[in-house]
Amino acid sequence: MTWNREDGVRGAGPASAGGTMEVACDESGSDGENLLAGNTDVFAHGSVRLSVESAAGCVREIRDRIRSPAVEYKANQLLREKHRAVLEWFLAPAGPIHGHAHVLLVEKAFFVVDRTVDLLLDDRSAALALFRAGPLVFGRERWREFLTASNQLLRVRGGGEPDESADGFFRAVDALGHTESPAEVSETLARLAAARPAADAYRARIAADGFSLIPVLNPLLSAVVMTAAHWSAGSESPVQLVHDRQNMLTPDRIDWITETARRSGAHFGGLRLVEARLDPRVMLADLLAGIARKISSDELNGHGDATLTALLRPYVGAASVWGDARSWARLGAPTGPAQRS
């Protein structure tokens, strides 16, 4: 075996000159602004704080354990049943990343509701009760129509004509409003029905200069901000994130991430883009994100693996954007919803 737990711990300190803490990041499940009709129902953003040497040793150990000559490893390799022991070793308390890794989870359907209520009402606390009413109160078809209309309203690209997407959204709100629901939910729907001016103003901004807007429906940007906040909490050293290259991470958006993170109190030293295959730390972050996305999606859909969910739980960040109470009780805090970024 080529990896040593003690070596990994000793190498886990700041990896850059000048006392900067480097943390490697990658994501899994990104479908841009298409959150409801994409390939996945969960987005995961993984981050790992290890030295390059320790991460490289971990990658070599994975290679030895699964007996694969691959240069770059993906989550689906470790998620195969024949490699179950390697997957459990990777996540285990005695494994290579425990205590040095973090993952932010986003339940995409809830993210749509959360962002819609925030945009139109500036009151994110109201989103959770509305989401949890969902198909149980309103019926599966009406609820799906509301989610789809909300996604369409907020999309910067492919959102249709301003009036058309707004009309569709308020028709969906009206349909929900005709169904008896808890008082808190009824009040939220009434407030949404009266929020046409805010919706029209948002769609007008998109029509005027949509390309310059920060897309509120893409979870990657806020996930990077929350990752910076997590690693900088309690640290005197600035945190620099080393992230796999993404088309979404343009210079303007990196500037937005930097400004937002610092404004929220994070001791953020910036974001550097690399190719995952050239940095073993990013490779491990990619593995963690892909594994977390699959385990949490299984849990969300009612067929989770109790052993894997328990192994993942120590990595899951409290700032995850998650609305489903049953699955969150297993993935995160046993009481209350995830905090929302």
XYZ file of C-alpha atoms in Angstrom:
341
model
C 0.000 0.000 0.000
C 1.308 3.444 -0.927
C -0.860 5.693 1.277
C -0.284 6.336 4.975
C -2.895 7.949 7.236
C -0.297 9.781 9.313
C 1.415 11.173 6.227
C -1.959 12.422 5.007
C -2.641 14.232 8.242
C 0.778 15.804 8.448
C 0.462 17.031 4.863
C -2.939 18.584 5.369
C -1.767 22.065 6.362
C -1.584 25.205 4.229
C -0.210 24.334 0.818
C 0.908 27.761 -0.388
C 3.567 30.253 0.549
C 2.607 33.167 2.750
C 0.278 31.169 5.023
C -2.531 30.795 2.491
C -4.701 27.716 2.943
C -5.352 25.969 -0.372
C -8.540 23.923 -0.753
C -9.325 21.945 -3.909
C -12.899 21.850 -5.264
C -15.082 20.252 -7.895
C -18.775 19.643 -8.511
C -21.119 16.910 -9.646
C -24.622 17.151 -11.078
C -24.403 20.550 -12.739
C -27.168 21.154 -15.285
C -26.824 24.925 -15.392
C -30.181 26.632 -14.980
C -32.110 23.546 -16.075
C -32.764 22.222 -12.582
C -35.917 20.193 -13.158
C -35.380 18.442 -16.468
C -31.679 17.728 -16.183
C -29.882 14.463 -15.584
C -29.810 14.640 -11.789
C -31.980 15.824 -8.895
C -29.027 16.711 -6.645
C -26.037 19.015 -7.092
C -22.942 18.410 -4.958
C -19.872 20.575 -4.457
C -16.923 18.767 -2.894
C -13.784 20.260 -1.381
C -10.624 18.707 0.022
C -7.819 20.186 2.072
C -4.745 17.988 1.583
C -1.247 18.594 0.352
C -0.541 17.664 -3.259
C 1.732 14.880 -2.044
C -0.895 13.369 0.273
C -3.563 13.569 -2.414
C -1.282 11.910 -4.947
C -0.607 9.135 -2.452
C -4.343 8.634 -1.986
C -4.866 8.407 -5.747
C -2.102 5.797 -5.956
C -3.746 3.849 -3.158
C -7.077 3.909 -4.995
C -5.312 2.627 -8.095
C -3.750 -0.214 -6.106
C -7.004 -1.145 -4.407
C -9.210 -1.226 -7.508
C -6.407 -2.525 -9.716
C -7.052 0.011 -12.453
C -4.393 1.665 -14.629
C -6.547 4.785 -15.071
C -4.832 8.144 -14.647
C -7.994 9.984 -13.577
C -10.660 8.383 -11.409
C -14.380 9.155 -11.381
C -17.039 8.438 -8.788
C -18.766 5.794 -10.896
C -15.674 3.609 -10.587
C -15.812 3.559 -6.791
C -19.611 3.264 -6.808
C -19.470 -0.113 -8.554
C -20.474 -2.939 -6.265
C -17.188 -4.760 -6.816
C -15.352 -1.734 -5.366
C -17.646 -1.310 -2.335
C -14.797 -1.936 0.104
C -12.714 0.803 -1.530
C -15.634 3.244 -1.367
C -16.142 2.556 2.330
C -12.399 2.948 2.966
C -12.402 6.291 1.117
C -15.164 7.743 3.324
C -14.375 5.990 6.602
C -13.160 7.808 9.749
C -9.769 6.140 9.315
C -9.709 6.900 5.598
C -7.651 9.410 3.626
C -9.995 12.433 3.568
C -11.900 12.249 6.853
C -11.542 15.550 8.701
C -10.058 17.183 5.604
C -13.076 17.306 3.282
C -16.495 18.925 2.977
C -19.453 18.633 0.638
C -22.318 21.046 0.022
C -25.533 19.402 -1.191
C -28.319 21.078 -3.158
C -31.740 19.492 -3.646
C -32.527 21.042 -6.998
C -36.315 21.210 -6.712
C -36.055 22.991 -3.371
C -33.374 25.292 -4.756
C -35.894 26.479 -7.380
C -38.511 27.294 -4.728
C -35.955 28.866 -2.409
C -34.590 31.162 -5.105
C -38.065 32.103 -6.392
C -39.347 33.119 -2.971
C -36.118 34.978 -2.238
C -36.270 36.911 -5.518
C -39.932 37.891 -5.307
C -40.507 38.233 -1.557
C -37.029 38.647 -0.107
C -38.118 36.133 2.543
C -36.395 32.788 2.236
C -37.906 31.488 5.463
C -41.242 31.145 3.650
C -39.838 28.792 1.023
C -39.482 25.733 3.233
C -43.122 25.484 4.322
C -44.285 26.008 0.739
C -41.922 23.333 -0.556
C -42.889 20.820 2.092
C -46.573 21.316 1.282
C -45.655 20.319 -2.262
C -47.465 17.491 -4.047
C -49.024 16.205 -0.805
C -51.188 19.337 -0.474
C -51.459 20.542 -4.063
C -51.292 17.309 -6.033
C -48.360 16.075 -8.048
C -49.433 17.650 -11.362
C -50.143 21.155 -10.039
C -46.981 21.151 -7.959
C -44.873 20.107 -10.942
C -46.431 22.883 -13.019
C -45.495 25.391 -10.311
C -41.888 24.146 -10.141
C -41.552 24.255 -13.930
C -43.035 27.760 -14.142
C -40.731 28.961 -11.353
C -37.692 27.531 -13.129
C -38.764 29.212 -16.354
C -39.365 32.567 -14.670
C -35.885 32.707 -13.151
C -33.867 31.393 -16.096
C -31.556 33.923 -17.707
C -31.161 31.856 -20.852
C -34.049 30.029 -22.460
C -36.629 31.657 -20.211
C -38.823 32.782 -23.090
C -40.419 36.177 -23.567
C -40.689 38.297 -20.396
C -44.487 38.443 -20.333
C -44.849 34.800 -21.330
C -42.718 33.370 -18.502
C -44.252 35.707 -15.924
C -47.790 34.871 -17.093
C -47.061 31.158 -16.782
C -45.701 31.565 -13.290
C -48.652 33.548 -11.970
C -51.119 31.106 -13.518
C -49.344 28.343 -11.581
C -49.462 30.383 -8.363
C -53.165 31.016 -8.869
C -53.801 27.289 -9.336
C -52.095 26.515 -6.029
C -53.991 29.323 -4.343
C -57.313 27.624 -5.099
C -56.277 24.609 -3.013
C -56.808 24.577 0.742
C -53.432 24.722 2.479
C -51.934 25.603 5.886
C -52.246 29.271 6.834
C -48.517 29.961 6.470
C -48.501 28.482 2.970
C -51.677 30.326 1.931
C -50.121 33.585 3.057
C -46.978 32.912 1.028
C -49.034 32.151 -2.074
C -51.022 35.376 -1.613
C -47.789 37.347 -1.345
C -46.413 35.648 -4.468
C -49.622 36.443 -6.367
C -49.101 40.122 -5.525
C -45.442 40.090 -6.600
C -45.996 40.652 -10.325
C -44.061 43.971 -10.329
C -40.953 42.259 -8.920
C -41.226 39.462 -11.478
C -41.669 41.904 -14.373
C -38.695 43.972 -13.197
C -36.513 40.853 -13.056
C -37.520 39.717 -16.551
C -36.925 43.262 -17.849
C -33.372 43.182 -16.477
C -32.790 39.918 -18.306
C -34.156 41.329 -21.548
C -31.982 44.431 -21.210
C -28.685 42.750 -20.383
C -29.102 39.134 -19.331
C -25.547 38.134 -20.131
C -24.188 40.392 -17.397
C -26.459 38.974 -14.677
C -25.328 36.436 -12.117
C -27.698 33.506 -12.771
C -29.606 32.924 -9.547
C -30.604 29.414 -10.622
C -27.098 28.016 -11.084
C -26.064 26.465 -7.740
C -22.333 26.420 -8.532
C -21.667 30.083 -7.775
C -23.300 30.144 -4.361
C -21.741 26.752 -3.566
C -18.264 28.179 -4.130
C -19.074 31.106 -1.837
C -20.303 28.785 0.915
C -17.281 26.525 0.507
C -14.993 29.505 1.031
C -17.001 30.460 4.120
C -16.764 26.946 5.536
C -13.001 26.647 5.239
C -12.273 30.180 6.412
C -14.376 29.844 9.575
C -12.030 30.055 12.530
C -8.949 30.297 10.323
C -6.462 33.139 10.503
C -5.093 32.252 7.062
C -6.850 33.363 3.865
C -8.425 30.530 1.919
C -7.624 30.097 -1.746
C -9.832 27.706 -3.680
C -8.312 25.610 -6.461
C -11.204 24.618 -8.716
C -11.636 22.453 -11.781
C -12.181 24.547 -14.900
C -15.842 25.379 -15.546
C -17.395 27.479 -18.300
C -19.586 29.087 -15.644
C -16.532 30.398 -13.782
C -15.781 33.399 -16.003
C -13.566 36.250 -14.741
C -16.613 38.432 -13.998
C -18.263 35.671 -11.995
C -15.081 34.906 -10.115
C -15.005 38.596 -9.178
C -18.604 38.259 -7.945
C -17.716 35.157 -5.914
C -14.740 36.956 -4.358
C -16.741 40.054 -3.473
C -19.687 38.055 -2.115
C -17.507 35.760 -0.024
C -15.579 38.643 1.507
C -18.732 40.646 2.142
C -20.160 37.664 4.034
C -17.116 37.643 6.289
C -15.044 34.882 4.681
C -11.272 35.322 4.754
C -11.106 34.565 1.030
C -7.852 34.691 -0.905
C -9.294 34.046 -4.364
C -10.136 31.304 -6.842
C -7.675 29.577 -9.172
C -8.780 27.305 -12.032
C -6.876 24.139 -12.961
C -7.426 20.947 -14.935
C -8.614 18.193 -12.624
C -6.360 15.553 -14.166
C -3.312 17.674 -13.351
C -4.083 18.160 -9.647
C -4.752 15.060 -7.483
C -6.471 17.210 -4.860
C -9.099 18.307 -7.377
C -9.424 14.691 -8.498
C -10.299 13.703 -4.927
C -12.770 16.594 -4.646
C -14.411 15.370 -7.847
C -14.625 11.840 -6.435
C -16.206 13.106 -3.223
C -18.735 15.283 -5.082
C -19.805 12.445 -7.386
C -20.075 9.947 -4.546
C -22.028 12.407 -2.384
C -24.420 13.237 -5.213
C -25.266 9.561 -5.772
C -25.623 8.648 -2.085
C -27.768 11.701 -1.303
C -29.934 11.236 -4.397
C -30.611 7.641 -3.405
C -31.549 8.818 0.076
C -33.805 11.552 -1.345
C -35.638 8.995 -3.491
C -36.240 6.557 -0.648
C -33.724 3.855 -1.466
C -30.642 5.003 0.378
C -27.894 2.717 1.628
C -27.767 3.174 5.414
C -24.057 2.357 5.657
C -22.994 4.746 2.904
C -25.296 7.520 4.134
C -23.796 7.246 7.612
C -20.273 7.393 6.145
C -21.153 10.478 4.070
C -22.887 12.381 6.867
C -19.740 13.795 8.583
C -18.776 15.529 5.331
C -22.147 17.198 4.638
C -22.168 20.943 5.249
C -24.887 22.580 7.347
C -25.250 25.246 4.638
C -26.585 22.654 2.211
C -29.770 23.725 0.403
C -32.123 20.871 1.220
C -35.866 20.852 1.758
C -36.883 17.202 2.172
C -37.163 16.523 5.904
C -36.934 12.724 5.854
C -33.725 12.458 3.841
C -32.093 15.438 5.581
C -32.578 13.720 8.945
C -30.257 11.002 7.634
C -27.848 13.154 5.643
C -27.460 16.153 7.920
C -28.879 17.503 11.154
C -31.561 15.230 12.666
C -33.836 18.212 13.407
C -34.706 21.194 11.256
C -33.888 21.970 7.630
C -30.535 22.602 6.134
C -29.470 26.203 6.251
C -29.719 27.912 2.900
C -26.816 29.617 1.162
